């Protein structure tokens, strides 16, 4: 396995380029520190030789004080290097986090179905955290420590080549052996991180579902699964941790060898009166000093194992491409939009899963068969059908959560793929079935963090929904923070917030997907007035399981098993006693009469 | 509970393993000590002409032997430490998970799943580190003790000159350590904000995509990232300065040795070998001080982590977090507990008398759901085979009533009786086989459809089929790619909304509880399906059901409707009775629903 230098280089150059000044300062700080480290043993030798030869006190004192001064300076430099290094690292990793989040936010629904939020946190935050050190210190430390090693060797050669050569050979062997051992551990690190991501995915999901677990008496089942993880993870954890220890053990063995060499060479040359006792000490001390940079390089390489696993997983994430192409250039007209489906067939595919994920999860197949219809601008379509008949799928195709396998979907006279996804979704607004709230202010929840939306517009939207006064009545008004998981609001209030988002968007086509399903009739009534306003001068598709929605529809479509069972104007269908709509209404009537 | 009690409790979990770990690490440090002494022997053999000194080859053999001994002790220490750490981390996570699943009022952890996972990941790791690093401290202290004895034997005066500054450094460290905790807490909070926001963004990815809000959400996370950068850099800067201050002490001490030993070296009473061993041992002594200093700092951070875990477990004393429990690292896994049904469990009547609930006033500026109105003096009863529906406006307290009854929220006052027996702890009482509950938005798990329904319940395929039939799910199953074994994706996203709710219903039906409790089960079902579901449920006459609903099929079928308004029961009766008597019901009924369509 080769060190993927090109990948490292790309990452480093991308995320450090903007901070080159800080990187330069950091480099300088580290170079000066290296110089000071090389100087210290020279002072010690001079001191020992001077003392043994009975030299002047004043010289000895001066040497000792010089030694002190250097020690203090090293201290100051290391604090400065920490500050600069950490800032560089966090700036770089934060940028990488945002890029990953950005990328993940643009992946299609097929991807997100297979990745729990817990797992994604591990990928976006956990994996990147392993790179923090890589960014701040890796190149500088490895290069810096490499320089320190070379400096030490050069100084030893200057003493005598018979000293320099054996220590040089020792240093080379040590480095190569340590790098070789590193390779052995990488697969275990990758494996451990993958298993750990799966474990936290499991935890996250079951923590969110704790009420369901308790309510169904399944606590012991969940604990059972937890223990399964405990058993599965240990062997992997053991092997990956031992990889780190192997480095240490190799280091210890190699340095025992290094000392043996230094002792042998030093003693032999001293006995031959080639070098002084101070120089023997210098050789010993420099050999010992090699331990620092080599073990630093070793640590950096251990970190690199982690970072490498992280980088690989980051690459896998970045290589995930959305199945949807976004190459559209056309623009949608303003105002209400026409809709047409031309022979559209769609089936959910089995998810394409990258190899580092769990086995591919099969998906449900049937969805839509040969759907063909037109909807004039400004009309309201009521979409009926049993659950699973394809209503939601049809809506998803309109906002390009998926692309159909056959046929074409047109909005405003343009094929949906010919319009930029962002523009399409601005003009076609789908109110999702399940409302997601964010731990942020009510303001940010309505405007979804868009700073260009003024309070006046937010309040205007809330006014349409009839909750303006309620919100303003809260102690902090629009600034009121919603609890984590949006837990502070009832399902009904959440729906209202979701509708408020659509008001702000001013779309030309609105798709309401059971938007009011969890509201009680009184609130629903409130909402209906708001919905009426939202639909004014807009095309709309309303998906509902209930017949009440039929009220405001101009056109009715009934889907059955992915096919259009009936499509026509509401009035015509209601007038025809043999139509499915009439029969449904009849059934509804019967229910009412029970 | 004090941090040291917490740690002691954890250490007692695997005492033998921990003791062996300590012995191994002391051995590692002692072999290192030996390697340092060999340097003295070497220099003495050069300068000392006495015949007693070792030959060069003898010394080289010693160096190699010491190296081998260190490698072996490190291997032993590694194996023991990895195993003990794994025990600690797993125990902490096990206890956290168990207390989250078992605590009443489980519904509000007060933080997002992302933040909670952070505690599972980092805080547990932090405490695991603390326990493991205690071993290091002990072995370092052993090293320091032996090293000091050797140094004093060589030259007591020089040893004193060197050791005094080391000690003063330890004292100085104590003064600084208290600031570190504050910075660390701030850094952790900032980290939580970031992971929480990422988690929410991933959970709500579709909402964000459909609203085209990707770049705004990114900007939001960017702000949180910035705050985290500042907090973390400050935290790291302080701990790093602290750290390097300790490490540098060694070098400063070498300077002291130079001054103190100059005379001895000149007069040859202090050999170059003595000097070498002093520099090595004092270097390691300084390392010991550095590590102990780091550890003191780490202890503070560990205490913060422990507090966060205790908070998550809703247990101020943290005793439930460090409780001894099997983690089943090896051997057969424990059997899944399925409580057996006894005659006493059979539901005849359930009575709720004078139930009161109010939200705790803490929580500050956070909105409490208006659906979470305080309950006042709520009383009602339910007999075997009855279908009782709780209805009312948004914010009337419908869900709150169910949750308080089931012990998911703590009641202030009131009495719940099952048959004639008072229920003392609703949270542990209202579970299968007595009761099963599905919340407003049911949660499913990324596993097969079948496992989601069974959730560990041993059941025959007939029972599974019957549960699917009752939940009106049987026709959907053949359409799924792998039938019952279909993996339904994270939170069940591969199913439609209606399928998810019916899966949740099947999960209840398979447990065949005495009492079925649904919080607005039918909201994503069409009328036809909902009717079928109720028909099948009541085909067997003795199913007792309590639901929150405002939907016609449920209201019309109800034996009794409890009409809630602002947390108080406004009326009880059949639909017809309530419509006659109560304006509230009329306005609820007239405000929407099916009549216009019909």
GROMACS .gro file of C-alpha atoms in nm, chain A residues 113-423:
model
  311
  113UNK     CA    1  -3.210   0.687   0.306
  114UNK     CA    2  -2.907   0.473   0.376
  115UNK     CA    3  -2.727   0.705   0.614
  116UNK     CA    4  -2.857   0.782   0.960
  117UNK     CA    5  -2.789   1.131   1.096
  118UNK     CA    6  -2.575   0.973   1.370
  119UNK     CA    7  -2.357   0.812   1.110
  120UNK     CA    8  -2.332   1.137   0.917
  121UNK     CA    9  -2.220   1.328   1.226
  122UNK     CA   10  -1.943   1.073   1.264
  123UNK     CA   11  -1.847   1.121   0.899
  124UNK     CA   12  -1.863   1.499   0.892
  125UNK     CA   13  -1.732   1.580   1.238
  126UNK     CA   14  -1.558   1.265   1.367
  127UNK     CA   15  -1.355   1.186   1.060
  128UNK     CA   16  -1.256   1.546   1.011
  129UNK     CA   17  -1.143   1.576   1.373
  130UNK     CA   18  -0.882   1.309   1.305
  131UNK     CA   19  -0.739   1.543   1.044
  132UNK     CA   20  -0.695   1.837   1.279
  133UNK     CA   21  -0.342   1.742   1.373
  134UNK     CA   22  -0.267   1.646   1.017
  135UNK     CA   23  -0.339   1.998   0.904
  136UNK     CA   24  -0.167   2.187   1.182
  137UNK     CA   25   0.151   1.996   1.228
  138UNK     CA   26   0.195   1.710   0.994
  139UNK     CA   27   0.405   1.856   0.715
  140UNK     CA   28   0.580   2.105   0.936
  141UNK     CA   29   0.656   1.853   1.207
  142UNK     CA   30   0.763   1.577   0.977
  143UNK     CA   31   0.975   1.816   0.772
  144UNK     CA   32   1.097   1.994   1.086
  145UNK     CA   33   1.185   1.675   1.265
  146UNK     CA   34   1.343   1.541   0.950
  147UNK     CA   35   1.563   1.851   0.947
  148UNK     CA   36   1.647   1.799   1.313
  149UNK     CA   37   1.753   1.440   1.242
  150UNK     CA   38   1.966   1.558   0.951
  151UNK     CA   39   2.118   1.834   1.164
  152UNK     CA   40   2.213   1.584   1.433
  153UNK     CA   41   2.367   1.349   1.177
  154UNK     CA   42   2.560   1.632   1.012
  155UNK     CA   43   2.701   1.742   1.346
  156UNK     CA   44   2.803   1.384   1.426
  157UNK     CA   45   2.975   1.352   1.088
  158UNK     CA   46   3.159   1.675   1.166
  159UNK     CA   47   3.300   1.506   1.479
  160UNK     CA   48   3.419   1.199   1.292
  161UNK     CA   49   3.282   0.997   1.002
  162UNK     CA   50   3.324   0.681   1.209
  163UNK     CA   51   3.066   0.827   1.448
  164UNK     CA   52   2.837   0.975   1.183
  165UNK     CA   53   2.811   0.671   0.958
  166UNK     CA   54   2.688   0.405   1.206
  167UNK     CA   55   2.437   0.647   1.362
  168UNK     CA   56   2.324   0.747   1.015
  169UNK     CA   57   2.265   0.381   0.924
  170UNK     CA   58   2.079   0.334   1.253
  171UNK     CA   59   1.851   0.634   1.186
  172UNK     CA   60   1.766   0.515   0.835
  173UNK     CA   61   1.681   0.160   0.951
  174UNK     CA   62   1.465   0.298   1.231
  175UNK     CA   63   1.262   0.521   1.004
  176UNK     CA   64   1.199   0.257   0.743
  177UNK     CA   65   1.105  -0.006   0.997
  178UNK     CA   66   0.858   0.229   1.164
  179UNK     CA   67   0.699   0.324   0.835
  180UNK     CA   68   0.667  -0.043   0.744
  181UNK     CA   69   0.491  -0.123   1.072
  182UNK     CA   70   0.252   0.164   1.011
  183UNK     CA   71   0.121  -0.007   0.701
  184UNK     CA   72   0.020  -0.311   0.901
  185UNK     CA   73  -0.215  -0.113   1.121
  186UNK     CA   74  -0.407   0.098   0.868
  187UNK     CA   75  -0.670  -0.160   0.766
  188UNK     CA   76  -0.759  -0.215   1.130
  189UNK     CA   77  -0.805   0.155   1.187
  190UNK     CA   78  -1.039   0.178   0.890
  191UNK     CA   79  -1.232  -0.122   1.009
  192UNK     CA   80  -1.263   0.018   1.358
  193UNK     CA   81  -1.387   0.354   1.244
  194UNK     CA   82  -1.646   0.193   1.020
  195UNK     CA   83  -1.774  -0.029   1.295
  196UNK     CA   84  -1.780   0.263   1.533
  197UNK     CA   85  -1.983   0.472   1.286
  198UNK     CA   86  -2.232   0.187   1.263
  199UNK     CA   87  -2.245   0.163   1.641
  200UNK     CA   88  -2.320   0.532   1.684
  201UNK     CA   89  -2.580   0.511   1.410
  202UNK     CA   90  -2.748   0.238   1.611
  203UNK     CA   91  -2.730   0.444   1.929
  204UNK     CA   92  -2.865   0.760   1.767
  205UNK     CA   93  -3.162   0.589   1.615
  206UNK     CA   94  -3.258   0.409   1.932
  207UNK     CA   95  -3.218   0.718   2.145
  208UNK     CA   96  -3.460   0.903   1.916
  209UNK     CA   97  -3.701   0.612   1.938
  210UNK     CA   98  -3.683   0.565   2.313
  211UNK     CA   99  -4.056   0.627   2.366
  212UNK     CA  100  -4.145   0.361   2.113
  213UNK     CA  101  -3.899   0.122   2.272
  214UNK     CA  102  -4.038   0.174   2.620
  215UNK     CA  103  -4.397   0.177   2.505
  216UNK     CA  104  -4.350  -0.163   2.345
  217UNK     CA  105  -4.144  -0.314   2.624
  218UNK     CA  106  -3.844  -0.362   2.398
  219UNK     CA  107  -3.572  -0.220   2.625
  220UNK     CA  108  -3.415  -0.558   2.680
  221UNK     CA  109  -3.414  -0.620   2.305
  222UNK     CA  110  -3.222  -0.299   2.245
  223UNK     CA  111  -2.976  -0.381   2.522
  224UNK     CA  112  -2.928  -0.719   2.359
  225UNK     CA  113  -2.830  -0.550   2.037
  226UNK     CA  114  -2.595  -0.324   2.230
  227UNK     CA  115  -2.416  -0.628   2.373
  228UNK     CA  116  -2.388  -0.770   2.024
  229UNK     CA  117  -2.195  -0.458   1.931
  230UNK     CA  118  -1.978  -0.493   2.243
  231UNK     CA  119  -1.880  -0.843   2.134
  232UNK     CA  120  -1.827  -0.754   1.771
  233UNK     CA  121  -1.620  -0.442   1.832
  234UNK     CA  122  -1.366  -0.577   2.079
  235UNK     CA  123  -1.145  -0.783   1.844
  236UNK     CA  124  -1.129  -0.494   1.600
  237UNK     CA  125  -1.051  -0.243   1.871
  238UNK     CA  126  -0.782  -0.475   2.010
  239UNK     CA  127  -0.608  -0.507   1.676
  240UNK     CA  128  -0.624  -0.140   1.591
  241UNK     CA  129  -0.488  -0.038   1.934
  242UNK     CA  130  -0.211  -0.296   1.918
  243UNK     CA  131  -0.106  -0.135   1.591
  244UNK     CA  132  -0.017   0.178   1.788
  245UNK     CA  133   0.168  -0.017   2.056
  246UNK     CA  134   0.368  -0.207   1.792
  247UNK     CA  135   0.525   0.125   1.696
  248UNK     CA  136   0.630   0.192   2.050
  249UNK     CA  137   0.778  -0.153   2.094
  250UNK     CA  138   0.972  -0.125   1.770
  251UNK     CA  139   1.097   0.214   1.882
  252UNK     CA  140   1.220   0.077   2.213
  253UNK     CA  141   1.399  -0.215   2.048
  254UNK     CA  142   1.561   0.005   1.789
  255UNK     CA  143   1.690   0.253   2.044
  256UNK     CA  144   1.840  -0.021   2.254
  257UNK     CA  145   2.029  -0.109   1.937
  258UNK     CA  146   2.118   0.258   1.878
  259UNK     CA  147   2.265   0.296   2.223
  260UNK     CA  148   2.469  -0.019   2.182
  261UNK     CA  149   2.612   0.133   1.862
  262UNK     CA  150   2.681   0.471   2.025
  263UNK     CA  151   2.852   0.306   2.323
  264UNK     CA  152   3.063   0.082   2.105
  265UNK     CA  153   3.180   0.359   1.872
  266UNK     CA  154   3.227   0.614   2.151
  267UNK     CA  155   3.431   0.381   2.372
  268UNK     CA  156   3.649   0.261   2.087
  269UNK     CA  157   3.735   0.613   1.964
  270UNK     CA  158   3.791   0.742   2.318
  271UNK     CA  159   4.031   0.460   2.393
  272UNK     CA  160   4.216   0.548   2.073
  273UNK     CA  161   4.227   0.909   2.206
  274UNK     CA  162   4.052   1.038   1.894
  275UNK     CA  163   3.778   1.211   2.094
  276UNK     CA  164   3.739   1.364   2.442
  277UNK     CA  165   3.509   1.230   2.714
  278UNK     CA  166   3.286   1.533   2.646
  279UNK     CA  167   3.249   1.415   2.285
  280UNK     CA  168   3.158   1.063   2.397
  281UNK     CA  169   2.885   1.227   2.599
  282UNK     CA  170   2.787   1.438   2.297
  283UNK     CA  171   2.751   1.122   2.084
  284UNK     CA  172   2.542   0.960   2.354
  285UNK     CA  173   2.331   1.271   2.401
  286UNK     CA  174   2.271   1.322   2.029
  287UNK     CA  175   2.169   0.958   1.991
  288UNK     CA  176   1.928   1.010   2.278
  289UNK     CA  177   1.815   1.335   2.114
  290UNK     CA  178   1.729   1.140   1.797
  291UNK     CA  179   1.461   0.968   2.002
  292UNK     CA  180   1.258   1.291   2.016
  293UNK     CA  181   1.224   1.365   1.644
  294UNK     CA  182   1.200   1.000   1.547
  295UNK     CA  183   0.927   0.935   1.802
  296UNK     CA  184   0.762   1.259   1.691
  297UNK     CA  185   0.769   1.134   1.335
  298UNK     CA  186   0.635   0.804   1.466
  299UNK     CA  187   0.348   0.982   1.646
  300UNK     CA  188   0.274   1.180   1.335
  301UNK     CA  189   0.269   0.858   1.139
  302UNK     CA  190   0.032   0.699   1.393
  303UNK     CA  191  -0.188   1.002   1.354
  304UNK     CA  192  -0.149   0.962   0.984
  305UNK     CA  193  -0.298   0.613   1.014
  306UNK     CA  194  -0.600   0.768   1.171
  307UNK     CA  195  -0.598   1.057   0.931
  308UNK     CA  196  -0.556   0.822   0.639
  309UNK     CA  197  -0.861   0.623   0.742
  310UNK     CA  198  -1.043   0.954   0.783
  311UNK     CA  199  -0.923   1.087   0.449
  312UNK     CA  200  -1.031   0.770   0.277
  313UNK     CA  201  -1.378   0.793   0.424
  314UNK     CA  202  -1.399   1.162   0.339
  315UNK     CA  203  -1.303   1.077  -0.018
  316UNK     CA  204  -1.571   0.809  -0.031
  317UNK     CA  205  -1.826   1.065   0.084
  318UNK     CA  206  -1.705   1.327  -0.162
  319UNK     CA  207  -1.708   1.071  -0.442
  320UNK     CA  208  -2.074   1.002  -0.383
  321UNK     CA  209  -2.243   1.173  -0.668
  322UNK     CA  210  -2.601   1.279  -0.666
  323UNK     CA  211  -2.788   1.074  -0.923
  324UNK     CA  212  -2.950   1.392  -1.040
  325UNK     CA  213  -2.763   1.596  -1.295
  326UNK     CA  214  -2.791   1.968  -1.246
  327UNK     CA  215  -2.704   2.113  -1.584
  328UNK     CA  216  -3.021   2.305  -1.660
  329UNK     CA  217  -2.996   2.651  -1.807
  330UNK     CA  218  -3.358   2.743  -1.884
  331UNK     CA  219  -3.564   2.967  -1.658
  332UNK     CA  220  -3.918   2.915  -1.543
  333UNK     CA  221  -4.175   3.186  -1.615
  334UNK     CA  222  -4.315   3.374  -1.318
  335UNK     CA  223  -4.676   3.331  -1.211
  336UNK     CA  224  -4.872   3.007  -1.201
  337UNK     CA  225  -4.702   2.717  -1.376
  338UNK     CA  226  -4.843   2.453  -1.609
  339UNK     CA  227  -4.764   2.089  -1.532
  340UNK     CA  228  -4.750   1.800  -1.773
  341UNK     CA  229  -4.645   1.438  -1.747
  342UNK     CA  230  -4.563   1.252  -2.069
  343UNK     CA  231  -4.555   0.875  -2.039
  344UNK     CA  232  -4.377   0.885  -1.706
  345UNK     CA  233  -4.273   0.557  -1.547
  346UNK     CA  234  -4.069   0.536  -1.234
  347UNK     CA  235  -3.947   0.264  -1.000
  348UNK     CA  236  -3.733   0.298  -0.692
  349UNK     CA  237  -3.401   0.132  -0.758
  350UNK     CA  238  -3.206  -0.072  -0.516
  351UNK     CA  239  -2.963   0.170  -0.356
  352UNK     CA  240  -2.616   0.179  -0.502
  353UNK     CA  241  -2.410   0.142  -0.190
  354UNK     CA  242  -2.040   0.210  -0.172
  355UNK     CA  243  -1.836  -0.085  -0.053
  356UNK     CA  244  -1.757   0.064   0.284
  357UNK     CA  245  -2.123   0.072   0.381
  358UNK     CA  246  -2.326  -0.218   0.506
  359UNK     CA  247  -2.473  -0.452   0.248
  360UNK     CA  248  -2.694  -0.290  -0.010
  361UNK     CA  249  -3.042  -0.236   0.120
  362UNK     CA  250  -3.313  -0.343  -0.119
  363UNK     CA  251  -3.585  -0.092  -0.190
  364UNK     CA  252  -3.944  -0.116  -0.282
  365UNK     CA  253  -4.000  -0.147  -0.652
  366UNK     CA  254  -4.337  -0.035  -0.785
  367UNK     CA  255  -4.419   0.330  -0.814
  368UNK     CA  256  -4.560   0.485  -1.131
  369UNK     CA  257  -4.656   0.340  -1.468
  370UNK     CA  258  -4.702   0.545  -1.781
  371UNK     CA  259  -4.847   0.858  -1.623
  372UNK     CA  260  -4.976   1.107  -1.875
  373UNK     CA  261  -5.167   1.425  -1.796
  374UNK     CA  262  -5.174   1.804  -1.829
  375UNK     CA  263  -5.261   2.066  -1.576
  376UNK     CA  264  -5.327   2.425  -1.685
  377UNK     CA  265  -5.164   2.713  -1.494
  378UNK     CA  266  -5.368   2.821  -1.196
  379UNK     CA  267  -5.564   2.499  -1.155
  380UNK     CA  268  -5.582   2.305  -0.834
  381UNK     CA  269  -5.543   1.930  -0.865
  382UNK     CA  270  -5.669   1.702  -0.591
  383UNK     CA  271  -5.466   1.384  -0.592
  384UNK     CA  272  -5.643   1.088  -0.434
  385UNK     CA  273  -5.555   0.728  -0.382
  386UNK     CA  274  -5.471   0.475  -0.118
  387UNK     CA  275  -5.140   0.487   0.061
  388UNK     CA  276  -4.873   0.348  -0.164
  389UNK     CA  277  -5.064   0.428  -0.482
  390UNK     CA  278  -4.789   0.664  -0.596
  391UNK     CA  279  -4.916   1.007  -0.494
  392UNK     CA  280  -4.606   1.103  -0.300
  393UNK     CA  281  -4.381   0.964  -0.571
  394UNK     CA  282  -4.553   1.177  -0.833
  395UNK     CA  283  -4.488   1.485  -0.622
  396UNK     CA  284  -4.125   1.389  -0.571
  397UNK     CA  285  -4.067   1.376  -0.945
  398UNK     CA  286  -4.191   1.732  -0.979
  399UNK     CA  287  -3.927   1.869  -0.743
  400UNK     CA  288  -3.666   1.626  -0.872
  401UNK     CA  289  -3.602   1.429  -0.560
  402UNK     CA  290  -3.582   1.153  -0.819
  403UNK     CA  291  -3.578   1.141  -1.199
  404UNK     CA  292  -3.815   0.907  -1.385
  405UNK     CA  293  -3.671   0.617  -1.585
  406UNK     CA  294  -3.908   0.683  -1.874
  407UNK     CA  295  -4.100   0.982  -2.004
  408UNK     CA  296  -4.076   1.347  -1.920
  409UNK     CA  297  -4.198   1.577  -1.647
  410UNK     CA  298  -4.261   1.939  -1.754
  411UNK     CA  299  -4.323   2.243  -1.542
  412UNK     CA  300  -4.406   2.579  -1.696
  413UNK     CA  301  -4.361   2.419  -2.038
  414UNK     CA  302  -4.000   2.320  -1.965
  415UNK     CA  303  -3.862   1.973  -1.892
  416UNK     CA  304  -3.767   1.977  -1.523
  417UNK     CA  305  -3.412   1.863  -1.599
  418UNK     CA  306  -3.359   2.170  -1.816
  419UNK     CA  307  -3.396   2.403  -1.519
  420UNK     CA  308  -3.137   2.443  -1.245
  421UNK     CA  309  -3.250   2.241  -0.943
  422UNK     CA  310  -3.227   2.542  -0.716
  423UNK     CA  311  -3.449   2.747  -0.951
   0.00000   0.00000   0.00000
